[in-house]
mmCIF file of C-alpha atoms and ligand atoms in Angstrom:
data_model
loop_
_atom_site.group_PDB
_atom_site.id
_atom_site.type_symbol
_atom_site.label_atom_id
_atom_site.label_comp_id
_atom_site.label_asym_id
_atom_site.label_seq_id
_atom_site.Cartn_x
_atom_site.Cartn_y
_atom_site.Cartn_z
ATOM 1 C CA MET R 1 23.895 -10.288 10.837
ATOM 2 C CA THR R 2 24.493 -10.745 7.257
ATOM 3 C CA THR R 3 21.485 -9.029 5.423
ATOM 4 C CA LYS R 4 20.342 -11.415 3.055
ATOM 5 C CA GLY R 5 18.280 -10.510 -0.291
ATOM 6 C CA ARG R 6 14.959 -10.062 -0.626
ATOM 7 C CA ARG R 7 13.748 -12.895 -2.479
ATOM 8 C CA THR R 8 15.429 -15.611 0.255
ATOM 9 C CA GLN R 9 13.940 -13.127 3.112
ATOM 10 C CA ALA R 10 10.448 -13.911 1.253
ATOM 11 C CA VAL R 11 10.897 -17.340 0.978
ATOM 12 C CA HIS R 12 12.599 -18.068 4.664
ATOM 13 C CA GLY R 13 12.462 -14.633 6.518
ATOM 14 C CA GLY R 14 10.136 -15.043 9.796
ATOM 15 C CA THR R 15 9.499 -18.471 9.123
ATOM 16 C CA LYS R 16 9.170 -20.597 13.241
ATOM 17 C CA ARG R 17 8.835 -23.626 12.497
ATOM 18 C CA SER R 18 6.781 -26.253 15.268
ATOM 19 C CA GLN R 19 7.996 -29.282 17.160
ATOM 20 C CA TRP R 20 7.038 -31.014 13.782
ATOM 21 C CA GLY R 21 9.148 -28.957 11.826
ATOM 22 C CA GLU R 22 6.209 -28.636 8.549
ATOM 23 C CA LEU R 23 7.638 -26.847 5.839
ATOM 24 C CA SER R 24 5.047 -24.532 5.213
ATOM 25 C CA GLU R 25 4.229 -22.013 7.670
ATOM 26 C CA ALA R 26 1.693 -23.524 9.925
ATOM 27 C CA ILE R 27 -2.013 -21.148 10.657
ATOM 28 C CA PHE R 28 -2.300 -21.533 14.020
ATOM 29 C CA LEU R 29 -5.841 -20.489 14.381
ATOM 30 C CA THR R 30 -5.857 -19.588 18.227
ATOM 31 C CA GLN R 31 -7.489 -17.147 19.977
ATOM 32 C CA GLY R 32 -6.065 -17.731 22.825
ATOM 33 C CA PHE R 33 -3.191 -19.391 24.656
ATOM 34 C CA ALA R 34 -3.098 -21.703 27.906
ATOM 35 C CA TYR R 35 -0.550 -21.216 30.595
ATOM 36 C CA ASP R 36 1.625 -23.742 32.698
ATOM 37 C CA SER R 37 0.880 -22.077 35.383
ATOM 38 C CA ALA R 38 -0.475 -19.348 37.584
ATOM 39 C CA GLU R 39 2.599 -18.173 37.841
ATOM 40 C CA GLN R 40 3.069 -17.789 34.063
ATOM 41 C CA ALA R 41 0.373 -16.678 33.246
ATOM 42 C CA GLU R 42 0.629 -13.327 35.795
ATOM 43 C CA ALA R 43 4.637 -13.419 33.979
ATOM 44 C CA ARG R 44 2.718 -13.429 30.766
ATOM 45 C CA PHE R 45 0.848 -10.682 31.621
ATOM 46 C CA LEU R 46 3.878 -8.973 33.391
ATOM 47 C CA GLY R 47 5.538 -9.020 30.475
ATOM 48 C CA ALA R 48 5.528 -11.025 27.288
ATOM 49 C CA GLY R 49 8.619 -11.571 25.928
ATOM 50 C CA PRO R 50 8.964 -13.212 22.483
ATOM 51 C CA ASP R 51 7.858 -16.104 21.564
ATOM 52 C CA GLU R 52 5.331 -15.705 23.476
ATOM 53 C CA TYR R 53 1.604 -14.611 23.682
ATOM 54 C CA ILE R 54 -0.993 -13.694 25.253
ATOM 55 C CA TYR R 55 -4.594 -13.269 23.145
ATOM 56 C CA ALA R 56 -4.775 -13.034 19.449
ATOM 57 C CA ARG R 57 -5.607 -9.432 19.428
ATOM 58 C CA TYR R 58 -1.847 -8.424 20.627
ATOM 59 C CA GLY R 59 -0.262 -11.576 18.480
ATOM 60 C CA ASN R 60 0.115 -14.652 17.236
ATOM 61 C CA PRO R 61 2.289 -16.747 16.210
ATOM 62 C CA THR R 62 1.341 -16.881 12.479
ATOM 63 C CA VAL R 63 0.305 -13.193 12.350
ATOM 64 C CA ALA R 64 5.051 -12.687 14.280
ATOM 65 C CA MET R 65 6.346 -14.653 11.205
ATOM 66 C CA PHE R 66 4.126 -12.610 8.189
ATOM 67 C CA GLU R 67 5.171 -9.817 10.384
ATOM 68 C CA GLU R 68 8.764 -10.225 10.977
ATOM 69 C CA ARG R 69 8.836 -11.110 6.586
ATOM 70 C CA ILE R 70 7.743 -7.899 5.405
ATOM 71 C CA ALA R 71 9.766 -5.944 7.863
ATOM 72 C CA LEU R 72 12.741 -8.026 6.613
ATOM 73 C CA PHE R 73 11.184 -7.304 2.887
ATOM 74 C CA GLU R 74 11.046 -4.324 3.405
ATOM 75 C CA GLY R 75 14.531 -3.165 5.354
ATOM 76 C CA ALA R 76 12.334 -2.218 8.584
ATOM 77 C CA GLU R 77 13.328 -2.583 12.872
ATOM 78 C CA ASP R 78 9.484 -4.114 12.464
ATOM 79 C CA ALA R 79 5.665 -4.544 11.513
ATOM 80 C CA PHE R 80 2.359 -4.567 13.522
ATOM 81 C CA ALA R 81 -0.294 -6.494 11.011
ATOM 82 C CA THR R 82 -3.350 -5.060 10.608
ATOM 83 C CA ALA R 83 -7.488 -5.848 9.175
ATOM 84 C CA SER R 84 -6.926 -3.999 6.486
ATOM 85 C CA GLY R 85 -4.734 -1.651 4.738
ATOM 86 C CA MET R 86 -7.537 0.838 6.325
ATOM 87 C CA ALA R 87 -6.478 -0.633 9.733
ATOM 88 C CA ALA R 88 -2.833 0.839 9.125
ATOM 89 C CA VAL R 89 -3.591 4.417 7.984
ATOM 90 C CA ASN R 90 -5.697 4.825 10.561
ATOM 91 C CA GLY R 91 -3.427 2.613 13.209
ATOM 92 C CA ALA R 92 -0.270 4.765 11.882
ATOM 93 C CA LEU R 93 -2.420 8.280 11.978
ATOM 94 C CA PHE R 94 -4.392 7.844 15.396
ATOM 95 C CA SER R 95 -1.999 6.433 17.198
ATOM 96 C CA MET R 96 0.169 9.198 17.478
ATOM 97 C CA LEU R 97 -1.819 12.080 17.228
ATOM 98 C CA LYS R 98 -4.340 13.939 20.090
ATOM 99 C CA ALA R 99 -6.066 17.148 19.685
ATOM 100 C CA GLY R 100 -4.016 20.262 19.218
ATOM 101 C CA ASP R 101 -1.928 18.310 16.588
ATOM 102 C CA ARG R 102 -1.422 19.190 12.718
ATOM 103 C CA VAL R 103 -0.878 17.671 10.415
ATOM 104 C CA VAL R 104 0.307 18.228 6.741
ATOM 105 C CA SER R 105 -0.944 15.695 4.039
ATOM 106 C CA ALA R 106 -0.998 15.462 0.191
ATOM 107 C CA ARG R 107 -3.870 15.923 -1.644
ATOM 108 C CA ALA R 108 -4.430 13.311 -3.834
ATOM 109 C CA LEU R 109 -5.637 10.004 -1.596
ATOM 110 C CA PHE R 110 -7.416 6.852 -2.098
ATOM 111 C CA GLY R 111 -11.018 8.028 -1.259
ATOM 112 C CA SER R 112 -10.698 6.133 2.117
ATOM 113 C CA CYS R 113 -7.757 7.919 3.214
ATOM 114 C CA LEU R 114 -8.529 11.592 1.805
ATOM 115 C CA TYR R 115 -11.376 10.722 4.307
ATOM 116 C CA ILE R 116 -9.337 9.295 7.608
ATOM 117 C CA VAL R 117 -7.649 12.913 6.847
ATOM 118 C CA GLU R 118 -10.337 15.845 5.751
ATOM 119 C CA GLU R 119 -13.320 14.204 7.682
ATOM 120 C CA ILE R 120 -12.397 12.885 10.653
ATOM 121 C CA LEU R 121 -8.723 14.096 12.398
ATOM 122 C CA PRO R 122 -10.253 17.336 12.445
ATOM 123 C CA ARG R 123 -13.168 16.229 14.508
ATOM 124 C CA PHE R 124 -10.749 15.465 16.704
ATOM 125 C CA GLY R 125 -9.149 18.790 17.099
ATOM 126 C CA ILE R 126 -6.183 17.880 14.630
ATOM 127 C CA GLU R 127 -5.712 20.362 12.407
ATOM 128 C CA VAL R 128 -5.097 19.070 8.881
ATOM 129 C CA VAL R 129 -3.238 20.822 5.812
ATOM 130 C CA LEU R 130 -3.600 20.026 2.504
ATOM 131 C CA VAL R 131 -1.025 20.183 -0.581
ATOM 132 C CA ASP R 132 -0.599 19.355 -4.295
ATOM 133 C CA GLY R 133 2.347 16.658 -3.521
ATOM 134 C CA ALA R 134 3.999 17.441 -6.382
ATOM 135 C CA ASP R 135 5.199 20.801 -5.310
ATOM 136 C CA LEU R 136 7.505 21.112 -2.711
ATOM 137 C CA ASP R 137 6.994 25.013 -2.032
ATOM 138 C CA GLN R 138 3.929 24.076 -1.062
ATOM 139 C CA TRP R 139 5.441 21.303 1.266
ATOM 140 C CA LYS R 140 7.922 23.764 2.494
ATOM 141 C CA GLU R 141 5.127 26.657 2.857
ATOM 142 C CA ALA R 142 3.180 24.262 4.861
ATOM 143 C CA LEU R 143 6.008 23.224 7.183
ATOM 144 C CA ALA R 144 6.888 26.523 7.673
ATOM 145 C CA SER R 145 4.577 26.553 10.999
ATOM 146 C CA GLY R 146 5.063 22.922 11.985
ATOM 147 C CA ALA R 147 3.647 19.719 12.054
ATOM 148 C CA LYS R 148 3.760 16.188 14.042
ATOM 149 C CA ALA R 149 2.517 13.847 10.687
ATOM 150 C CA VAL R 150 3.224 14.010 7.079
ATOM 151 C CA PHE R 151 1.083 11.630 5.124
ATOM 152 C CA PHE R 152 1.095 10.823 1.518
ATOM 153 C CA GLU R 153 0.852 8.072 -1.554
ATOM 154 C CA SER R 154 4.565 7.636 -2.975
ATOM 155 C CA MET R 155 2.455 7.804 -5.982
ATOM 156 C CA SER R 156 -0.795 8.244 -6.416
ATOM 157 C CA ASN R 157 -3.952 6.843 -7.201
ATOM 158 C CA PRO R 158 -4.455 6.756 -10.094
ATOM 159 C CA THR R 159 -3.054 9.766 -11.810
ATOM 160 C CA LEU R 160 0.264 8.296 -10.738
ATOM 161 C CA GLU R 161 1.849 11.881 -10.207
ATOM 162 C CA MET R 162 4.940 10.868 -7.714
ATOM 163 C CA VAL R 163 5.891 12.683 -4.382
ATOM 164 C CA ASP R 164 9.936 12.910 -3.255
ATOM 165 C CA ILE R 165 10.074 10.657 -0.577
ATOM 166 C CA GLU R 166 13.572 12.013 0.248
ATOM 167 C CA ALA R 167 12.985 15.477 -0.519
ATOM 168 C CA VAL R 168 9.348 16.210 1.813
ATOM 169 C CA SER R 169 11.490 13.530 4.315
ATOM 170 C CA THR R 170 13.782 16.533 4.281
ATOM 171 C CA LEU R 171 11.882 19.061 4.877
ATOM 172 C CA ALA R 172 9.336 17.377 7.685
ATOM 173 C CA HIS R 173 12.085 16.308 9.589
ATOM 174 C CA ALA R 174 13.240 19.808 9.776
ATOM 175 C CA ALA R 175 9.596 20.288 11.058
ATOM 176 C CA GLY R 176 10.014 17.894 13.272
ATOM 177 C CA ALA R 177 7.066 16.275 11.649
ATOM 178 C CA THR R 178 6.643 12.545 11.374
ATOM 179 C CA VAL R 179 6.867 10.912 7.714
ATOM 180 C CA ILE R 180 4.411 8.042 6.583
ATOM 181 C CA VAL R 181 4.264 7.427 3.451
ATOM 182 C CA ASP R 182 1.749 5.159 1.902
ATOM 183 C CA ASN R 183 3.570 3.221 -0.231
ATOM 184 C CA VAL R 184 0.614 0.052 -1.914
ATOM 185 C CA PHE R 185 1.387 1.833 -5.836
ATOM 186 C CA SER R 186 5.147 1.557 -5.228
ATOM 187 C CA THR R 187 5.177 -1.789 -3.716
ATOM 188 C CA PRO R 188 6.808 -3.770 -1.008
ATOM 189 C CA VAL R 189 9.126 -4.727 -4.849
ATOM 190 C CA TYR R 190 10.463 -1.896 -5.726
ATOM 191 C CA SER R 191 10.091 0.322 -2.103
ATOM 192 C CA ASN R 192 13.697 2.250 -0.496
ATOM 193 C CA ALA R 193 11.107 4.334 1.618
ATOM 194 C CA ILE R 194 12.984 4.141 4.567
ATOM 195 C CA ALA R 195 16.048 4.635 3.640
ATOM 196 C CA GLN R 196 14.809 7.073 1.056
ATOM 197 C CA GLY R 197 13.660 8.732 5.121
ATOM 198 C CA ALA R 198 10.340 7.753 5.579
ATOM 199 C CA ASP R 199 9.772 7.283 8.864
ATOM 200 C CA VAL R 200 7.042 4.627 8.827
ATOM 201 C CA VAL R 201 5.269 3.417 6.276
ATOM 202 C CA VAL R 202 2.383 1.652 5.315
ATOM 203 C CA TYR R 203 0.520 -1.477 3.276
ATOM 204 C CA SER R 204 -2.767 -2.609 2.054
ATOM 205 C CA ALA R 205 -1.087 -6.103 2.098
ATOM 206 C CA THR R 206 -5.172 -6.672 0.133
ATOM 207 C CA LYS R 207 -3.302 -5.516 -2.932
ATOM 208 C CA HIS R 208 0.922 -6.824 -4.182
ATOM 209 C CA ILE R 209 0.972 -8.642 -0.412
ATOM 210 C CA ASP R 210 -1.706 -11.026 -1.288
ATOM 211 C CA GLY R 211 -1.872 -10.279 -5.400
ATOM 212 C CA GLN R 212 -4.479 -13.117 -5.707
ATOM 213 C CA GLY R 213 -7.504 -11.388 -4.379
ATOM 214 C CA ARG R 214 -8.250 -13.357 -0.624
ATOM 215 C CA ALA R 215 -8.044 -11.382 2.063
ATOM 216 C CA LEU R 216 -7.559 -8.040 3.056
ATOM 217 C CA GLY R 217 -5.118 -6.678 5.290
ATOM 218 C CA GLY R 218 -2.680 -4.221 6.024
ATOM 219 C CA VAL R 219 0.558 -3.791 7.664
ATOM 220 C CA ILE R 220 2.834 -0.458 9.707
ATOM 221 C CA LEU R 221 6.476 -1.008 9.352
ATOM 222 C CA GLY R 222 8.727 0.926 11.619
ATOM 223 C CA SER R 223 11.237 1.559 13.661
ATOM 224 C CA ARG R 224 11.233 -1.094 16.658
ATOM 225 C CA GLU R 225 10.385 2.061 19.498
ATOM 226 C CA PHE R 226 7.296 3.270 17.285
ATOM 227 C CA ILE R 227 5.850 -0.145 16.661
ATOM 228 C CA ARG R 228 6.099 -1.917 20.013
ATOM 229 C CA LYS R 229 5.873 1.212 22.173
ATOM 230 C CA THR R 230 3.317 3.824 19.828
ATOM 231 C CA VAL R 231 1.587 1.023 17.268
ATOM 232 C CA GLU R 232 1.161 -1.795 18.694
ATOM 233 C CA PRO R 233 -0.766 -0.208 22.290
ATOM 234 C CA TYR R 234 -3.498 1.400 20.358
ATOM 235 C CA MET R 235 -3.597 -1.168 17.391
ATOM 236 C CA LYS R 236 -4.094 -3.375 20.837
ATOM 237 C CA HIS R 237 -6.784 -2.559 22.529
ATOM 238 C CA THR R 238 -8.709 -1.056 19.002
ATOM 239 C CA GLY R 239 -9.128 -3.899 17.689
ATOM 240 C CA GLY R 240 -7.560 -3.650 13.826
ATOM 241 C CA SER R 241 -5.550 -7.354 14.451
ATOM 242 C CA MET R 242 -5.028 -9.017 10.848
ATOM 243 C CA SER R 243 -6.010 -13.107 11.185
ATOM 244 C CA PRO R 244 -4.005 -16.193 12.099
ATOM 245 C CA PHE R 245 -5.627 -16.869 8.560
ATOM 246 C CA THR R 246 -4.913 -13.552 7.117
ATOM 247 C CA ALA R 247 -1.355 -13.440 8.299
ATOM 248 C CA TRP R 248 -0.750 -17.851 6.762
ATOM 249 C CA ILE R 249 -2.211 -15.904 2.569
ATOM 250 C CA MET R 250 -0.596 -13.205 3.128
ATOM 251 C CA LEU R 251 3.096 -15.151 4.523
ATOM 252 C CA LYS R 252 2.782 -16.970 1.020
ATOM 253 C CA GLY R 253 1.537 -14.046 -1.586
ATOM 254 C CA ILE R 254 5.226 -12.501 0.081
ATOM 255 C CA GLU R 255 6.879 -15.730 -1.535
ATOM 256 C CA THR R 256 5.647 -14.993 -4.638
ATOM 257 C CA MET R 257 6.141 -11.067 -5.260
ATOM 258 C CA ASP R 258 8.749 -10.201 -5.481
ATOM 259 C CA LEU R 259 8.471 -12.603 -8.961
ATOM 260 C CA ARG R 260 4.942 -10.869 -9.887
ATOM 261 C CA VAL R 261 5.157 -7.957 -9.561
ATOM 262 C CA ARG R 262 8.126 -7.549 -11.390
ATOM 263 C CA ALA R 263 6.452 -9.648 -14.608
ATOM 264 C CA GLN R 264 3.814 -7.535 -13.864
ATOM 265 C CA SER R 265 5.529 -4.282 -14.462
ATOM 266 C CA THR R 266 7.695 -5.805 -16.771
ATOM 267 C CA SER R 267 4.052 -6.086 -18.922
ATOM 268 C CA ALA R 268 2.883 -2.725 -17.800
ATOM 269 C CA ARG R 269 5.588 -0.773 -19.292
ATOM 270 C CA ALA R 270 5.020 -2.410 -22.736
ATOM 271 C CA ILE R 271 1.325 -1.774 -22.137
ATOM 272 C CA ALA R 272 1.789 1.966 -21.643
ATOM 273 C CA GLU R 273 4.649 2.410 -24.170
ATOM 274 C CA ALA R 274 1.614 0.256 -26.635
ATOM 275 C CA VAL R 275 -1.182 3.063 -26.119
ATOM 276 C CA THR R 276 1.346 5.926 -26.218
ATOM 277 C CA GLY R 277 0.172 7.757 -29.886
ATOM 278 C CA HIS R 278 -2.538 5.599 -30.892
ATOM 279 C CA HIS R 279 -5.476 7.428 -32.069
ATOM 280 C CA LYS R 280 -7.973 7.185 -29.226
ATOM 281 C CA VAL R 281 -5.681 7.919 -26.282
ATOM 282 C CA THR R 282 -5.028 11.390 -24.931
ATOM 283 C CA ARG R 283 -2.749 11.250 -22.750
ATOM 284 C CA VAL R 284 -0.307 8.140 -20.598
ATOM 285 C CA SER R 285 0.624 8.228 -17.474
ATOM 286 C CA TYR R 286 3.177 5.365 -16.862
ATOM 287 C CA PRO R 287 6.156 6.232 -14.349
ATOM 288 C CA GLY R 288 8.308 4.048 -15.940
ATOM 289 C CA LEU R 289 7.979 6.506 -19.828
ATOM 290 C CA VAL R 290 10.162 9.503 -20.158
ATOM 291 C CA SER R 291 7.279 10.882 -21.164
ATOM 292 C CA HIS R 292 6.153 10.940 -17.312
ATOM 293 C CA PRO R 293 6.527 14.469 -16.100
ATOM 294 C CA GLN R 294 8.876 13.064 -12.873
ATOM 295 C CA HIS R 295 10.297 10.310 -14.389
ATOM 296 C CA GLU R 296 13.622 10.656 -13.288
ATOM 297 C CA LEU R 297 11.903 10.939 -9.479
ATOM 298 C CA ALA R 298 10.586 7.958 -10.452
ATOM 299 C CA GLN R 299 13.546 6.678 -11.475
ATOM 300 C CA ARG R 300 15.664 7.226 -8.503
ATOM 301 C CA GLN R 301 12.153 6.395 -5.984
ATOM 302 C CA LEU R 302 12.280 2.816 -7.939
ATOM 303 C CA GLY R 303 15.691 2.018 -8.669
ATOM 304 C CA GLY R 304 14.540 2.339 -12.487
ATOM 305 C CA ALA R 305 11.220 0.303 -12.042
ATOM 306 C CA GLY R 306 8.037 1.664 -13.781
ATOM 307 C CA GLY R 307 5.328 0.157 -10.890
ATOM 308 C CA THR R 308 2.752 -2.299 -12.325
ATOM 309 C CA MET R 309 -0.320 0.693 -12.841
ATOM 310 C CA VAL R 310 -0.994 2.312 -15.766
ATOM 311 C CA ALA R 311 -3.216 5.063 -16.684
ATOM 312 C CA PHE R 312 -4.016 6.323 -19.354
ATOM 313 C CA GLU R 313 -6.721 8.985 -21.073
ATOM 314 C CA ILE R 314 -10.081 7.806 -23.940
ATOM 315 C CA GLU R 315 -10.659 10.301 -26.286
ATOM 316 C CA GLY R 316 -14.483 10.827 -26.131
ATOM 317 C CA GLY R 317 -15.365 10.823 -22.435
ATOM 318 C CA LYS R 318 -17.432 8.127 -20.147
ATOM 319 C CA GLU R 319 -18.832 6.796 -23.908
ATOM 320 C CA ALA R 320 -15.788 6.021 -24.869
ATOM 321 C CA ALA R 321 -13.830 4.604 -21.453
ATOM 322 C CA PHE R 322 -17.169 2.404 -20.527
ATOM 323 C CA ARG R 323 -17.782 0.991 -24.383
ATOM 324 C CA PHE R 324 -13.787 0.307 -23.886
ATOM 325 C CA CYS R 325 -14.383 -1.354 -20.588
ATOM 326 C CA ASN R 326 -17.346 -3.504 -21.887
ATOM 327 C CA ALA R 327 -15.370 -4.665 -24.727
ATOM 328 C CA LEU R 328 -12.810 -6.127 -22.921
ATOM 329 C CA GLU R 329 -12.243 -9.664 -23.053
ATOM 330 C CA ILE R 330 -9.690 -10.659 -21.148
ATOM 331 C CA ILE R 331 -9.190 -7.613 -17.986
ATOM 332 C CA LEU R 332 -11.280 -8.172 -15.527
ATOM 333 C CA ILE R 333 -13.924 -4.533 -15.226
ATOM 334 C CA SER R 334 -12.816 -4.044 -11.287
ATOM 335 C CA ASN R 335 -11.788 -1.549 -8.131
ATOM 336 C CA ASN R 336 -8.739 -3.741 -6.983
ATOM 337 C CA LEU R 337 -4.893 -3.746 -7.932
ATOM 338 C CA GLY R 338 -2.228 -5.062 -7.963
ATOM 339 C CA ASP R 339 -4.147 -8.648 -8.420
ATOM 340 C CA ALA R 340 -2.972 -11.583 -10.556
ATOM 341 C CA LYS R 341 -5.280 -10.307 -12.899
ATOM 342 C CA SER R 342 -5.279 -7.720 -15.010
ATOM 343 C CA ILE R 343 -8.274 -4.863 -13.913
ATOM 344 C CA ALA R 344 -9.108 -1.864 -15.177
ATOM 345 C CA THR R 345 -11.089 0.614 -13.706
ATOM 346 C CA HIS R 346 -13.129 3.827 -14.474
ATOM 347 C CA PRO R 347 -12.007 6.126 -11.312
ATOM 348 C CA ALA R 348 -14.965 8.903 -12.523
ATOM 349 C CA THR R 349 -17.331 6.498 -12.039
ATOM 350 C CA THR R 350 -15.844 4.555 -9.167
ATOM 351 C CA THR R 351 -13.084 4.697 -6.863
ATOM 352 C CA HIS R 352 -13.826 8.826 -7.343
ATOM 353 C CA GLN R 353 -17.684 8.648 -8.015
ATOM 354 C CA ARG R 354 -17.887 10.227 -4.571
ATOM 355 C CA LEU R 355 -15.590 13.679 -5.302
ATOM 356 C CA SER R 356 -17.308 16.471 -7.012
ATOM 357 C CA PRO R 357 -16.348 17.725 -11.207
ATOM 358 C CA GLU R 358 -14.348 20.646 -9.270
ATOM 359 C CA GLN R 359 -12.411 17.897 -7.376
ATOM 360 C CA ARG R 360 -12.258 15.556 -9.845
ATOM 361 C CA ALA R 361 -10.510 17.578 -12.175
ATOM 362 C CA GLY R 362 -8.204 19.012 -9.553
ATOM 363 C CA LEU R 363 -6.818 15.472 -9.698
ATOM 364 C CA GLY R 364 -6.398 14.846 -12.917
ATOM 365 C CA ILE R 365 -8.940 12.848 -13.307
ATOM 366 C CA SER R 366 -10.848 12.786 -16.570
ATOM 367 C CA ASP R 367 -13.964 10.964 -17.552
ATOM 368 C CA GLY R 368 -12.054 9.358 -20.084
ATOM 369 C CA LEU R 369 -9.134 8.499 -17.850
ATOM 370 C CA MET R 370 -8.727 4.925 -17.191
ATOM 371 C CA ARG R 371 -6.464 2.651 -14.639
ATOM 372 C CA LEU R 372 -5.136 -0.900 -15.156
ATOM 373 C CA SER R 373 -3.773 -2.198 -12.282
ATOM 374 C CA VAL R 374 -1.270 -5.207 -14.737
ATOM 375 C CA GLY R 375 -1.589 -8.429 -14.050
ATOM 376 C CA ILE R 376 0.615 -11.569 -14.782
ATOM 377 C CA GLU R 377 -1.053 -12.781 -17.593
ATOM 378 C CA ALA R 378 0.954 -13.132 -21.347
ATOM 379 C CA THR R 379 1.957 -9.590 -22.373
ATOM 380 C CA GLU R 380 0.897 -9.756 -25.761
ATOM 381 C CA ASP R 381 -2.584 -11.070 -24.792
ATOM 382 C CA LEU R 382 -3.040 -8.639 -22.889
ATOM 383 C CA VAL R 383 -2.131 -5.568 -25.188
ATOM 384 C CA SER R 384 -3.764 -7.273 -28.219
ATOM 385 C CA ASP R 385 -6.891 -7.101 -26.161
ATOM 386 C CA ILE R 386 -6.837 -3.477 -24.948
ATOM 387 C CA LEU R 387 -5.145 -2.124 -28.701
ATOM 388 C CA GLN R 388 -8.825 -4.407 -30.124
ATOM 389 C CA ALA R 389 -10.645 -2.660 -26.971
ATOM 390 C CA LEU R 390 -8.972 0.937 -27.512
ATOM 391 C CA ASP R 391 -10.229 0.791 -31.667
ATOM 392 C CA ALA R 392 -13.732 -0.732 -30.168
ATOM 393 C CA ALA R 393 -13.809 2.648 -28.066
HETATM 394 C C1 LIG Q 1 -5.714 0.182 -1.457
HETATM 395 C C2 LIG Q 1 -5.371 0.925 -0.559
HETATM 396 C C3 LIG Q 1 -5.878 1.586 0.433
HETATM 397 C C4 LIG Q 1 -6.405 0.844 1.842
HETATM 398 O O1 LIG Q 1 -6.529 -0.763 1.808
HETATM 399 P P1 LIG Q 1 -7.340 -1.341 2.377
HETATM 400 O O2 LIG Q 1 -6.751 -2.797 2.423
HETATM 401 O O3 LIG Q 1 -8.691 -1.728 0.573
HETATM 402 O O4 LIG Q 1 -8.320 -1.220 3.340
HETATM 403 C C5 LIG Q 1 -5.035 2.364 0.966
HETATM 404 N N1 LIG Q 1 -4.497 3.657 0.558
HETATM 405 C C6 LIG Q 1 -3.515 2.925 -0.705
HETATM 406 C C7 LIG Q 1 -2.739 4.029 -1.823
HETATM 407 C C8 LIG Q 1 -4.686 1.577 -1.510
HETATM 408 O O5 LIG Q 1 -4.955 1.741 -2.833
#
């Protein structure tokens, strides 16, 4: 089998054509499938082969196209598509865990991910240990007494701290743990997580995969064994499957994802450079800049790129940050990310509002911190929008 480049897989991977030979992928907007005979129905329920479907919660041709395309793009054996990114995180964890298991997780997580590991898993008798993801000694210590699973976001939200996938996976595997990486901020374009040691990679497809703000979706990627024997039975019976219409949106999203994400990263770097040293900016976090404390790791893990997100701190706390947001003319105030449209988020009052001031401080989320998701607009327009809004701050 020849391995094709990601951009080729993004456009052609997983395509299945009907008898009509349609150029663009078809949306099979059907819940069920009719059988030629009672015998065929019986055989299908005994064990469905490839391209044999029973019910859309179990699988659907459009969803299967999306799963195959994203698996080829990621370099994973298989994938299961889910209704949202959180359905993917929940599915990856709950499908493999049971009471008495131990999970070691990074503390700096997307709010809903933190809710699952901190609030829900312990309710089911699962011991959860939280560590500072960038500190390998903490991982080592927490993993010394073994674990069933390790969970972390490879680039944290919103401070863009990196977790070393390779080093943590080596420690986790020695402890007998399955490594589950939420790789949203690194994006599938810059991901090499499986080659770096991750066993399971999850994405919110809502972000860079759709990339155009239309639909919620998610995906769990891993070995065929894990996806089909562990994830699929859990997902198909608990109802978190992706809809065929969403799968079609995501299929079309993947086609342009590489082009979008590279353009977004180019602008993100330009913005990070433009705000560095600005008299109203006290701190800039961008993994592509040498000023990032883990720049070397970021270079290694992201193949020399810096990603599409930039975080920076404005002098003057919440008031100055709000003046900055309200002065933006092109960049929108929202909380999504990975979109073609650039988005500014004030984490302390929105995405991380639920945390106590002490928790926020511990995660480096000050009242002046802004998170930017950089879109595909003209780089110079974005830079000048930010600079004029900083003047107003
Ligand atoms: C958005 C996001 C999720 C959740 O995805 P949804 O599609 O909103 O359910 C999980 N993890 C990270 C890092 C995210 O950015």
